[in-house]
PDB file of C-alpha atoms in Angstrom:
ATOM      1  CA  UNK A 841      20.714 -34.959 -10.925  1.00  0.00           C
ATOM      2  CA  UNK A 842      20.084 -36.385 -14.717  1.00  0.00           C
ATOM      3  CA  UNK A 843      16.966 -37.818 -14.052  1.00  0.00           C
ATOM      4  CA  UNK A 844      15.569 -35.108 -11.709  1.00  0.00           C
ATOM      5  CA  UNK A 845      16.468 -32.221 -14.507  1.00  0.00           C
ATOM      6  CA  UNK A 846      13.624 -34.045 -16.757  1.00  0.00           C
ATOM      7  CA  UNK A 847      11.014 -33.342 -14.154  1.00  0.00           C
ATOM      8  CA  UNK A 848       9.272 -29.559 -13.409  1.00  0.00           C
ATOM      9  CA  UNK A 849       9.523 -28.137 -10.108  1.00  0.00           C
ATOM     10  CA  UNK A 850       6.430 -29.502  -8.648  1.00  0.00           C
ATOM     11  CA  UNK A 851       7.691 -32.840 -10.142  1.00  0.00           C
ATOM     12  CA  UNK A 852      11.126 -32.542  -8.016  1.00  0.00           C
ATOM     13  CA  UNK A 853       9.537 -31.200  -5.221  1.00  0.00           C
ATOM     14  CA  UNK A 854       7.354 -34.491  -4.932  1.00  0.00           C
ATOM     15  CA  UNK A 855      10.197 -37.116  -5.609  1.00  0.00           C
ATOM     16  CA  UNK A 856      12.275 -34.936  -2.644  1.00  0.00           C
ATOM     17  CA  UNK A 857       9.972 -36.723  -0.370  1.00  0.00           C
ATOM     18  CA  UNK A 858      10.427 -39.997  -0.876  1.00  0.00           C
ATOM     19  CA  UNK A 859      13.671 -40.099   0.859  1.00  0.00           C
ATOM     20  CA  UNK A 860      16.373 -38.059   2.496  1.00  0.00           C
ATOM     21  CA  UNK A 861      18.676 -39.119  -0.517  1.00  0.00           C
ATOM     22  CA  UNK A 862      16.347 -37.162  -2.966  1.00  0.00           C
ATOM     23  CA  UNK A 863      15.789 -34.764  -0.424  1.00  0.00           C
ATOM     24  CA  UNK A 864      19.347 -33.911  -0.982  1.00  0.00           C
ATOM     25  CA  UNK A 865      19.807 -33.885  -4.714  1.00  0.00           C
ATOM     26  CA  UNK A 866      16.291 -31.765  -4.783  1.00  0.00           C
ATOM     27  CA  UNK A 867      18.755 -29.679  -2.811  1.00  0.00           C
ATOM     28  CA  UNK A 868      21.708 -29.508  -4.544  1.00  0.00           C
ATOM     29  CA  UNK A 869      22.214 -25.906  -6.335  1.00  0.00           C
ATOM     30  CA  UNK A 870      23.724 -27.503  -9.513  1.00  0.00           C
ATOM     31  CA  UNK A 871      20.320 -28.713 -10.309  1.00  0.00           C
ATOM     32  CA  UNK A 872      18.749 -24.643 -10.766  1.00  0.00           C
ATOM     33  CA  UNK A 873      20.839 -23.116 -13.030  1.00  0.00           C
ATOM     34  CA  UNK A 874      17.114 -23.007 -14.990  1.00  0.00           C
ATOM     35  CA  UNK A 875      13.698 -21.180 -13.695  1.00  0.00           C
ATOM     36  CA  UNK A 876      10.528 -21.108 -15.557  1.00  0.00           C
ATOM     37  CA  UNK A 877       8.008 -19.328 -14.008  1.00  0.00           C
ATOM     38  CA  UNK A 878       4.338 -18.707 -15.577  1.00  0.00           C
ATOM     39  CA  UNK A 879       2.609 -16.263 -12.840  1.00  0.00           C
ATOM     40  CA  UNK A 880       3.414 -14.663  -9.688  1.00  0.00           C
ATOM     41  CA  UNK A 881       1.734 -17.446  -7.852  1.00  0.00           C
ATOM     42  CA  UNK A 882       4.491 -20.000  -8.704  1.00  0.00           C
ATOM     43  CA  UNK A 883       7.298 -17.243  -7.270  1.00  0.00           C
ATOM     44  CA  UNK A 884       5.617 -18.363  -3.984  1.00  0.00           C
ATOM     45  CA  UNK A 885       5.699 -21.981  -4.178  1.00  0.00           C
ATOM     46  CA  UNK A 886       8.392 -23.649  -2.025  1.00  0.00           C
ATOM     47  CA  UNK A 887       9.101 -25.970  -5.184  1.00  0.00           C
ATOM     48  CA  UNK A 888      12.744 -24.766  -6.305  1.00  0.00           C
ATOM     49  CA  UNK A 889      15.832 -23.712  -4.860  1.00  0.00           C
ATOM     50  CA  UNK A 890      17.496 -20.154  -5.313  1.00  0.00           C
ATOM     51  CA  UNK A 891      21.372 -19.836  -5.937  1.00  0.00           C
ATOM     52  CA  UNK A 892      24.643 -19.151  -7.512  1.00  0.00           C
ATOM     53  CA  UNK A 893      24.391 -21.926  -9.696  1.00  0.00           C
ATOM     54  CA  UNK A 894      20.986 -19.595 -11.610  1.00  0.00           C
ATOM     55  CA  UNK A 895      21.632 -18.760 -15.091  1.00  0.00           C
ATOM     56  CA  UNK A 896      18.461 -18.494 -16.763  1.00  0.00           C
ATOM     57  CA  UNK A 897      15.365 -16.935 -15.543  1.00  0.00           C
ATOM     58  CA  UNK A 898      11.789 -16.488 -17.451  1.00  0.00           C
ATOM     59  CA  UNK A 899       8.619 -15.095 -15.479  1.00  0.00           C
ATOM     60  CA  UNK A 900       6.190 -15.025 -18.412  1.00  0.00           C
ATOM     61  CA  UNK A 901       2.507 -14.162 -17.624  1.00  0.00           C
ATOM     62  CA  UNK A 902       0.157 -14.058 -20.388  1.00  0.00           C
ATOM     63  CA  UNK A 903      -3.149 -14.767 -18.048  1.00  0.00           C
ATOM     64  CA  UNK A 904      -6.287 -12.683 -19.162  1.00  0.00           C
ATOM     65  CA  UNK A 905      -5.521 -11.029 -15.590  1.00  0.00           C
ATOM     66  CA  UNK A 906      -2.264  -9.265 -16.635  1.00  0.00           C
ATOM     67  CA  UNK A 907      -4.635  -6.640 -18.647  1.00  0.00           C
ATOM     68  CA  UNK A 908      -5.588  -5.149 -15.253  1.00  0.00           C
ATOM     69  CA  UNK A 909      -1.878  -4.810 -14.373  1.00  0.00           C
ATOM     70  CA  UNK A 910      -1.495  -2.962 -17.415  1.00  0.00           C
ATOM     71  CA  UNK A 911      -4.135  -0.322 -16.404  1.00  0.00           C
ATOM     72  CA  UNK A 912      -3.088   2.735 -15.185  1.00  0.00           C
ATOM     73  CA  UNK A 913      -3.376   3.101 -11.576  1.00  0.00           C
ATOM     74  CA  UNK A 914      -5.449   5.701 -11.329  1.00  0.00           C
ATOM     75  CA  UNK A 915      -7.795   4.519 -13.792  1.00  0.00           C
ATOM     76  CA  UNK A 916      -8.539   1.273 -11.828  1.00  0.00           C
ATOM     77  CA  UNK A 917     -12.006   0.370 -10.372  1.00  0.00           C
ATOM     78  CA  UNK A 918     -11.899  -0.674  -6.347  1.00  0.00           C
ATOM     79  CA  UNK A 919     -11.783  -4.339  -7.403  1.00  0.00           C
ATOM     80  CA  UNK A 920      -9.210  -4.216  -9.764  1.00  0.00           C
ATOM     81  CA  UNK A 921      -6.665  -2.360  -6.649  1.00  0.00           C
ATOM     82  CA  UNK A 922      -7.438  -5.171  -4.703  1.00  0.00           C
ATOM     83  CA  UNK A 923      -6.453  -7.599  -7.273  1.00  0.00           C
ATOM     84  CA  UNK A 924      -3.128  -5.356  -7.672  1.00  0.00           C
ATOM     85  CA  UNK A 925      -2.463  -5.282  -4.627  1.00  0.00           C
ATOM     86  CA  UNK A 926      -2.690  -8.912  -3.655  1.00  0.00           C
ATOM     87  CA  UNK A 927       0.054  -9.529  -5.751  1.00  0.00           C
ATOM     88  CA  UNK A 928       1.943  -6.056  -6.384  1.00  0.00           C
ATOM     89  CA  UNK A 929       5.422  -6.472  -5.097  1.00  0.00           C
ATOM     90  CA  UNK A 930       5.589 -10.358  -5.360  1.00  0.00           C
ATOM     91  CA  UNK A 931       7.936 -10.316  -8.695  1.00  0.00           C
ATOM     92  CA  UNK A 932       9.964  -7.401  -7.066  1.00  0.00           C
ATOM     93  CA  UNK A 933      10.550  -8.808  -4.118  1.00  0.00           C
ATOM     94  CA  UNK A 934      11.472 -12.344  -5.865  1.00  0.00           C
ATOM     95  CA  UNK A 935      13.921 -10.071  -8.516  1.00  0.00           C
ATOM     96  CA  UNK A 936      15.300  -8.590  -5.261  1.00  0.00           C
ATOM     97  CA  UNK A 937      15.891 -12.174  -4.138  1.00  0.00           C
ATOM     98  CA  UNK A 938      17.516 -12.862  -7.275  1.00  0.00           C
ATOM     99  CA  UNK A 939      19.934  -9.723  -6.683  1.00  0.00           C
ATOM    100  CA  UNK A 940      21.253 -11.095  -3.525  1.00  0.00           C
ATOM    101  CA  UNK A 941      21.454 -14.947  -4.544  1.00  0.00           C
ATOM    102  CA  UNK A 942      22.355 -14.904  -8.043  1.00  0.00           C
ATOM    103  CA  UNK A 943      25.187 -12.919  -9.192  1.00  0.00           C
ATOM    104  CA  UNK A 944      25.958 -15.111 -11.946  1.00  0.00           C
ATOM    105  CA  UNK A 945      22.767 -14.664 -13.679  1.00  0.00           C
ATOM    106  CA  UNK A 946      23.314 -14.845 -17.416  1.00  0.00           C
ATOM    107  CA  UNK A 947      19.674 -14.436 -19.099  1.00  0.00           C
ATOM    108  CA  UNK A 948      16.421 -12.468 -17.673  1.00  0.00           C
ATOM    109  CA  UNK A 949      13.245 -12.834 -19.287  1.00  0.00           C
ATOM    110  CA  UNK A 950       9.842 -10.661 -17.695  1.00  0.00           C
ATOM    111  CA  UNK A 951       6.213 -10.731 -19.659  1.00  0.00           C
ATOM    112  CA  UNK A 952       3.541  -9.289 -18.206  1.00  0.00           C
ATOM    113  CA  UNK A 953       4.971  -8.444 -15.110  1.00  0.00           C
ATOM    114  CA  UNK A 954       2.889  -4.870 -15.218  1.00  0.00           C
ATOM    115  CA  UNK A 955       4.433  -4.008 -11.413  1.00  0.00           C
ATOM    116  CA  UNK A 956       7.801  -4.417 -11.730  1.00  0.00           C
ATOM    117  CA  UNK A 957       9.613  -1.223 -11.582  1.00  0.00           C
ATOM    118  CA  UNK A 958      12.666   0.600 -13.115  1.00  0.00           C
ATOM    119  CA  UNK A 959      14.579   0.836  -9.416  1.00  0.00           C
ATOM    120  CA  UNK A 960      14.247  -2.704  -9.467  1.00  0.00           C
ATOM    121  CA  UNK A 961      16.139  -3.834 -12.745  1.00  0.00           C
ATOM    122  CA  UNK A 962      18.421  -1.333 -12.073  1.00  0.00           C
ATOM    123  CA  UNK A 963      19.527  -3.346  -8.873  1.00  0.00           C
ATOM    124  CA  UNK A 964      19.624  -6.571 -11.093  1.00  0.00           C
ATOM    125  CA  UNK A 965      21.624  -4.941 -13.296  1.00  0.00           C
ATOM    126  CA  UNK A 966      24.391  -3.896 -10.481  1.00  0.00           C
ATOM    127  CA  UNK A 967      24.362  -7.317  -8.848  1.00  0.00           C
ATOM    128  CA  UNK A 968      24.583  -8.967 -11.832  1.00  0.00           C
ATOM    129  CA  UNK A 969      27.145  -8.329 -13.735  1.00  0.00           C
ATOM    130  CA  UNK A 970      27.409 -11.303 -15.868  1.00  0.00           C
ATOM    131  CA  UNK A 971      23.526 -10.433 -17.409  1.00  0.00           C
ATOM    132  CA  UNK A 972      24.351 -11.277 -21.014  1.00  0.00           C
ATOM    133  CA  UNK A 973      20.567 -10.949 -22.103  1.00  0.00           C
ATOM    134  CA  UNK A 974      17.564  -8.811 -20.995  1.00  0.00           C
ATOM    135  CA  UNK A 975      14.300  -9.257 -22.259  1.00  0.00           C
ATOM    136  CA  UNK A 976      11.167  -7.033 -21.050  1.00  0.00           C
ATOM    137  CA  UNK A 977       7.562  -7.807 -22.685  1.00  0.00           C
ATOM    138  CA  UNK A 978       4.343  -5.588 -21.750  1.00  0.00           C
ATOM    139  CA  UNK A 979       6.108  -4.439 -18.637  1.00  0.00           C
ATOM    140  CA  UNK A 980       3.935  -0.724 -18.526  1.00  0.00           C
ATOM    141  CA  UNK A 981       6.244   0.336 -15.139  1.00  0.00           C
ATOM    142  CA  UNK A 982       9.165   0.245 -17.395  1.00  0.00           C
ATOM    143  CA  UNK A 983      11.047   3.596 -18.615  1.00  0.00           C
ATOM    144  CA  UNK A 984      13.925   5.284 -19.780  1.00  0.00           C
ATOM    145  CA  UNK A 985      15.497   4.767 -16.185  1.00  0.00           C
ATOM    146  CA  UNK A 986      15.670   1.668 -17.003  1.00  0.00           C
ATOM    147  CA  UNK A 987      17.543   2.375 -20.652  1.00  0.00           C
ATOM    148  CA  UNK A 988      19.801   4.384 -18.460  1.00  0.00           C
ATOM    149  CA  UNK A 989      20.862   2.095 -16.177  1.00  0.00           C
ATOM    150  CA  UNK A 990      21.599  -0.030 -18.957  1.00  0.00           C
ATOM    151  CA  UNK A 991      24.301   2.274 -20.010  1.00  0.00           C
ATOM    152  CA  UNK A 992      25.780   1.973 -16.946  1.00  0.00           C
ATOM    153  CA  UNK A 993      25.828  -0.732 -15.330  1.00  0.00           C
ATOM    154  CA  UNK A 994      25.301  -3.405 -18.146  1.00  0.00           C
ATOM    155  CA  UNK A 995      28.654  -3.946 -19.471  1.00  0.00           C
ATOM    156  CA  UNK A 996      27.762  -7.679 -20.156  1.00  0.00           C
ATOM    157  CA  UNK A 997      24.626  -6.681 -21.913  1.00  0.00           C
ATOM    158  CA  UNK A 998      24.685  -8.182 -25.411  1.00  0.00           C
ATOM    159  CA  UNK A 999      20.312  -8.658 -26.084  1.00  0.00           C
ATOM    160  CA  UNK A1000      17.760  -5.940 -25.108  1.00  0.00           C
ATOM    161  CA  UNK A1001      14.126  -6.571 -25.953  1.00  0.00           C
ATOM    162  CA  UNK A1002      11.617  -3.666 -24.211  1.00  0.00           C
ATOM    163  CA  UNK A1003       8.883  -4.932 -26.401  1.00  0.00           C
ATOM    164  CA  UNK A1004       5.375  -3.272 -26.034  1.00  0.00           C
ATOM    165  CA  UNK A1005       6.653  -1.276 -23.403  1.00  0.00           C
ATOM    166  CA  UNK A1006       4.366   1.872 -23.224  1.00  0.00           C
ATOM    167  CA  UNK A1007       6.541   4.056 -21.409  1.00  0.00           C
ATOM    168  CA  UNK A1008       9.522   4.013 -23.514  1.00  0.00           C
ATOM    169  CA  UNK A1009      10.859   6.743 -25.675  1.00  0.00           C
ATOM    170  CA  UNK A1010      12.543   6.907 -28.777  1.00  0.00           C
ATOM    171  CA  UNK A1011      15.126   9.286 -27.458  1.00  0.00           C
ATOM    172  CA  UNK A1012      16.074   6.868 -24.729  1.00  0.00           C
ATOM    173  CA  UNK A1013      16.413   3.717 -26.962  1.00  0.00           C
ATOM    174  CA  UNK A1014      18.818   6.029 -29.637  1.00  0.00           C
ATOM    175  CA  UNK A1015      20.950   6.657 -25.939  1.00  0.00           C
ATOM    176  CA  UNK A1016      21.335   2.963 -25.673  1.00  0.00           C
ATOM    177  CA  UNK A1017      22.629   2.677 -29.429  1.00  0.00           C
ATOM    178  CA  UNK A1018      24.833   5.672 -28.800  1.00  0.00           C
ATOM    179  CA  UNK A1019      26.201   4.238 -25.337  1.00  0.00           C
ATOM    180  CA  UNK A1020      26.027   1.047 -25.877  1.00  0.00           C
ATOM    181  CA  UNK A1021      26.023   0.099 -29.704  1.00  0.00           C
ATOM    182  CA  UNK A1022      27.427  -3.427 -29.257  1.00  0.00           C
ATOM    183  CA  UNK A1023      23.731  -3.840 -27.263  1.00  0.00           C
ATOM    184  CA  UNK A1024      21.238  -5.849 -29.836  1.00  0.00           C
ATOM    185  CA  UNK A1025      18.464  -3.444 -29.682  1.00  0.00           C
ATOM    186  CA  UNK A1026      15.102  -4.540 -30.092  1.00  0.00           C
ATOM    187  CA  UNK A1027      11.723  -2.268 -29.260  1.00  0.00           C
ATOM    188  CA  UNK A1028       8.761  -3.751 -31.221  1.00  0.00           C
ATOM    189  CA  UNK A1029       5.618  -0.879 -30.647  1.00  0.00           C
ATOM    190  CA  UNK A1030       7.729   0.335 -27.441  1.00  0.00           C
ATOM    191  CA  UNK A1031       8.177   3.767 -28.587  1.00  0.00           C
ATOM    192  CA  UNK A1032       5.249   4.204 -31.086  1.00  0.00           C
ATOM    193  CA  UNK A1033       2.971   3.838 -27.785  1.00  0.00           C
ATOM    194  CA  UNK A1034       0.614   6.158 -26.052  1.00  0.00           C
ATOM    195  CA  UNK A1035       2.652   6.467 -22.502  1.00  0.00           C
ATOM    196  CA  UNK A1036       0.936   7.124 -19.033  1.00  0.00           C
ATOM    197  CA  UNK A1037       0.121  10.584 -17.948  1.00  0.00           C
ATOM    198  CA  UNK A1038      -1.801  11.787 -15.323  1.00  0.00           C
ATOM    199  CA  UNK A1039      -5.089  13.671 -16.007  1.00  0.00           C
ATOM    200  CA  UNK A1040      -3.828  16.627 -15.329  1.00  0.00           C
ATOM    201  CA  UNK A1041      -1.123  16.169 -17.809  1.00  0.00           C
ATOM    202  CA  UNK A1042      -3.538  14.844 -20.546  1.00  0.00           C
ATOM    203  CA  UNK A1043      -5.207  17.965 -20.413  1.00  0.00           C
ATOM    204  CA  UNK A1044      -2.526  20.002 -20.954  1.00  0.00           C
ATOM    205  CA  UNK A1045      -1.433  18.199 -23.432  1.00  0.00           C
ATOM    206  CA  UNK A1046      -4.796  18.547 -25.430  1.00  0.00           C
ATOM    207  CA  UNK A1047      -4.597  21.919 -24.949  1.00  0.00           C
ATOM    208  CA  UNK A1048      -1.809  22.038 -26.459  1.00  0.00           C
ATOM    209  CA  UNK A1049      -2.708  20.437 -29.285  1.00  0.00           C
ATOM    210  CA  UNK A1050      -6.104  22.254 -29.721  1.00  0.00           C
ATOM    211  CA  UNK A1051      -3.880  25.616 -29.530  1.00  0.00           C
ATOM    212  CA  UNK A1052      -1.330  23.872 -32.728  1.00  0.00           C
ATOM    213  CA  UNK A1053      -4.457  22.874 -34.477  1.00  0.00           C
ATOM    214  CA  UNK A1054      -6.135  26.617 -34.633  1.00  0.00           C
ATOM    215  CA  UNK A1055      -2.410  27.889 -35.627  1.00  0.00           C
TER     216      UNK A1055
END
């Protein structure tokens, strides 16, 4: 187990077949309490093992490629769907994974995952009650639904980064420090951000601000 936890995944997975004795201790859950992930492609790699034993996970994606995540959907050219939806749900369904497998989940860390949705962390948050630290980077599918259901179900919850996410407010960040002020806050840009709207709802809203300009 000491020499395998110097290797990466793909590392371990390759020494695991050498023998049946490797096999095992490629096997054993005491070795995952770690997960590094660097894009939704590795989540699909049968190169680690999921369980109880998980205490830290990272999914950080800072490819060139995350910017068409980011775009809203209905701003998205043909060939940028396609790319979206080759890969949509992958994180969600691997969180959802997670949910089932890993109640004793101490540290969550999600960059660039532009798909992963507020329903979803608010499952994570009720099957794992243990979350100590939360951090959310450039996730645009990210709300105040998910500032809510830190409120209720993070009782753990002692770090909360929802940096550079667009679709956070101000008012639901000042709920978290009301509800939760033992919660280290952090929102760099978060809630100084243009947030989505449909087009419909842009127009209305520079109507609106056409009618405050003549008043």
């Amino acid at each position: 187990l000491h020499l395998f936890s110097f290797l990466d995944k793909n590392s371990r997975r390759s020494l695991a077949k050498t023998c049946h004795k490797l096999l095992e201790v490629f096997r054993d859950p005491l070795l995952w309490s770690l997960l590094n992930f660097h894009s939704p492609a590795e989540l699909k790699k049968d190169n680690f093992l999921l369980g109880p034993a998980l205490k830290y996970l990272s999914i950080c994606w800072y490819s060139e490629r995350v910017k068409v995540c980011n775009i809203e959907d209905w701003m998205k050219s043909s060939f940028q769907k396609d790319f979206c939806n080759s890969h949509e749900n992958t994180v969600n369904d691997f969180l959802l994974e997670v949910c089932n497998r890993c109640p004793n989940l101490l540290s969550l860390t999600l960059a660039g995952c532009g798909h992963v949705t507020d329903e979803c962390i608010l499952l994570l948050l009720k099957n794992c009650p243990n979350l100590r630290t939360l951090q959310l980077e450039n996730c645009v599918r990210i709300t105040d639904q998910t500032l809510e259901a830190v409120t209720l179900y993070g009782r753990s919850l002692q770090r909360l980064h929802v940096d550079f996410c667009r679709n956070i407010t101000q008012t639901g960040l000042e709920r978290v420090r009301e509800k939760r002020p033992s919660v280290t806050l952090r929102a760099e840009r978060s809630a100084n951000m243009i947030p989505d709207s449909k087009p419909g709802e842009k127009l209305m809203l520079e109507k609106a601000s056409r009618k405050l300009v003549q008043l």
